[in-house]
């Protein structure tokens, strides 16, 4: 092993590729970074021992995992492409034999691929012992635990006091809606996959969700497509309240900016999970299985817990950065999206149209309805 | 103990074969039943899920509209985590919504009864996945018109398979338990059923070897028949045994008489001093002892002939030659006694097929000697030997007094004499009879055309086919 590590040079090459057009950014929630492809080459490049991953997971979060994997298996050349969730989905359907592993936060879309038989079954002991509620059939594995949170600017708490949940927020909006005009930012469900996914989930969880949307509409809330965009505005002080941000992405920014504060509501907290699957037509299936064992194994999960804010799901990984810790803190309020066929219902064309129409109606009753079939899957 | 020869193994084999056959049928039936039950249970789910969706179908904006209830999809994914597919089609089969476009089921139920829900279910394949597809055709009524639509839902078969396996495993364990119980009962039952055989064997083995008493132990019907057959055999053996005892008694009596005569004669002679008397006595004693030794010889041969273990060495013999030899042998004695001994051979030269039989030469010679001797002794003046072809036989005719018909069977027994001829042993005809039996021949006494007795030996016609004609041992 030492011999291998000394004779193999770890090459970390970051290519800068042209960013896909903004029009494609419908479902995506990846933080925009310049680097979209990560390659880790094995020294002995003549042997075709590769692993190709496509993911909707930003470079800064995936890099620690891939580096650790490369250190352990230096003979495997790794190519990781960071893609938008829809692009990822579309590209996979066009060429399912181009990629070994798909990682995405778009749970319904991933579920649909697995349901249609695009994923292969993993039978390793590690995959088999993975918690049942975080996998589907040995084919689709959720490996992170990211709560959906509110982020508020200190300006707001100084003026109106501490917010603790949805009721506080709703009351605040009702009382001071005009003062907060344009100060609220949230996802646009019509153009963002994550936003849509949150909206449909929350609409099912709480009937007062629509009151909130209506209040957002009255306060002229701003609609964006990514968590990063919300964070940008919050850091700049343009927005005081960010609603429905991915906790994993918000956490580093909040830590870096004392102005900002994360609020995890007490009644219910949506939880997004990244899911990974190995393509049935994976060109390097053996390496893909090795990577999955690494990702779901204790080593990989420890790296997720310690070096990323994604939230490790392995039941034996506890302490800071683990799902266990979040569960201990927030208990029953956490509502992870279950990997069940109900996810397919969220992708139903008509359902999507119905929800978006309702959302639009609640948000701005006066405006004509927006046709939203462009981003139907 | 080979399988074919053991009753136990045979019975067990047949019973096991039966069990195997029945068990096979039961296992197959259990599998089919399990499959049917599982399909029925899961088809209910399909039915309920399609209904849940059909109830949510609305007519909105001049088109079919569906607010898909997630529970309808959840329903179809049980613990087995089946893949679920659904699609909604309008009356013309056009795809409205769904995660894949599922095919329509058979055309025979072509929406013939509008207004009523029709649910059909069948197996199909989608991209190599075996699916169970349920379709529900229903209508919604709007004011002006009524619109038909079809909900199609499918899921993979893992749950059904699991339930089938579970049900089948349970049935299988019942069947195996029953089979094990049956086998153990078979083992005990066969052992019990065959126990009387062991008792019979033990009873036979423990018997006094000298006793011929019938068996009396109680046995089941089938074995009681065997016991009766054994008792029959024992009865016959008792009769044979009695016959033998009588024979031995007669024989010793027969031998004792001449021996007593010898003693008496010798005693009488010793009282005299005259050598002439001694000479007479010695002459008489010689005659008596000659006669006694001849009788002993005859007894010996009779015993030998009656021995059931005795197997004579059969050779092809020409009856004509046998008759010829007998005449040659006895001619001088008869001539001296003034008896005419003749041979009546039917022109042996022209006869193409000689009268050949299979037999032991010395025995047949003995039989002919006895018959000639007998005729001679009973006062015949003419004795004629002849052979016949149809049936194959040899005849001895005489002109003596003959034997009354009533006595003809009795004279065949040993020591039976008609006259009180001191020279006769009473064994001659018995020996001939035994020889005839040994050759499967018939020994018949009848009236002779020459006035006396005709003693005939008829041999069975189906003699082993041999081409031996002239090179027989007696063809001299």
PDB file of C-alpha atoms in Angstrom, chain A residues 112 114-118 135-137 139 204 340-342 344-345 348-351 353-354, chain B residues 63 65-68 70 73-74 77 81-86 96-99 127 156 158:
ATOM      1  CA  UNK A 112     -38.283   7.464 -10.948  1.00  0.00           C
ATOM      2  CA  UNK A 114     -34.764   3.417 -10.024  1.00  0.00           C
ATOM      3  CA  UNK A 115     -38.445   2.570 -10.379  1.00  0.00           C
ATOM      4  CA  UNK A 116     -38.035   2.294 -14.131  1.00  0.00           C
ATOM      5  CA  UNK A 117     -35.218  -0.216 -13.619  1.00  0.00           C
ATOM      6  CA  UNK A 118     -32.255   1.967 -14.513  1.00  0.00           C
ATOM      7  CA  UNK A 135     -32.877   3.032   0.762  1.00  0.00           C
ATOM      8  CA  UNK A 136     -35.212   1.578  -1.771  1.00  0.00           C
ATOM      9  CA  UNK A 137     -34.756  -2.006  -2.875  1.00  0.00           C
ATOM     10  CA  UNK A 139     -30.999   0.208  -5.663  1.00  0.00           C
ATOM     11  CA  UNK A 204     -49.417  18.112   2.327  1.00  0.00           C
ATOM     12  CA  UNK A 340     -41.762   5.459  -1.640  1.00  0.00           C
ATOM     13  CA  UNK A 341     -43.867   5.549  -4.805  1.00  0.00           C
ATOM     14  CA  UNK A 342     -45.502   8.674  -3.395  1.00  0.00           C
ATOM     15  CA  UNK A 344     -43.798   9.432  -8.309  1.00  0.00           C
ATOM     16  CA  UNK A 345     -47.014  11.296  -7.556  1.00  0.00           C
ATOM     17  CA  UNK A 348     -47.211  13.609 -12.150  1.00  0.00           C
ATOM     18  CA  UNK A 349     -47.792  16.186 -14.878  1.00  0.00           C
ATOM     19  CA  UNK A 350     -51.300  17.118 -13.889  1.00  0.00           C
ATOM     20  CA  UNK A 351     -50.482  17.212 -10.222  1.00  0.00           C
ATOM     21  CA  UNK A 353     -49.741  21.827 -12.930  1.00  0.00           C
ATOM     22  CA  UNK A 354     -52.437  21.820 -10.253  1.00  0.00           C
TER      23      UNK A 354
ATOM     24  CA  UNK B  63     -60.165  17.773 -20.496  1.00  0.00           C
ATOM     25  CA  UNK B  65     -57.970  16.026 -14.949  1.00  0.00           C
ATOM     26  CA  UNK B  66     -56.403  13.979 -12.174  1.00  0.00           C
ATOM     27  CA  UNK B  67     -55.215  14.965  -8.734  1.00  0.00           C
ATOM     28  CA  UNK B  68     -53.108  11.857  -8.231  1.00  0.00           C
ATOM     29  CA  UNK B  70     -49.992   9.399  -3.539  1.00  0.00           C
ATOM     30  CA  UNK B  73     -49.240   4.438  -5.515  1.00  0.00           C
ATOM     31  CA  UNK B  74     -48.087   3.633  -1.978  1.00  0.00           C
ATOM     32  CA  UNK B  77     -45.625  -0.955  -2.986  1.00  0.00           C
ATOM     33  CA  UNK B  81     -40.785  -2.572  -2.463  1.00  0.00           C
ATOM     34  CA  UNK B  82     -42.374  -3.262  -5.826  1.00  0.00           C
ATOM     35  CA  UNK B  83     -41.866  -0.938  -8.750  1.00  0.00           C
ATOM     36  CA  UNK B  84     -45.083   0.898  -9.479  1.00  0.00           C
ATOM     37  CA  UNK B  85     -46.395   2.202 -12.783  1.00  0.00           C
ATOM     38  CA  UNK B  86     -49.587   4.022 -13.611  1.00  0.00           C
ATOM     39  CA  UNK B  96     -53.214  11.742 -20.364  1.00  0.00           C
ATOM     40  CA  UNK B  97     -50.736  11.337 -17.549  1.00  0.00           C
ATOM     41  CA  UNK B  98     -48.612   8.691 -15.879  1.00  0.00           C
ATOM     42  CA  UNK B  99     -45.040   7.692 -15.233  1.00  0.00           C
ATOM     43  CA  UNK B 127     -38.559  -3.735 -20.363  1.00  0.00           C
ATOM     44  CA  UNK B 156     -43.706  -5.884 -10.220  1.00  0.00           C
ATOM     45  CA  UNK B 158     -41.899  -9.470  -5.816  1.00  0.00           C
TER      46      UNK B 158
END
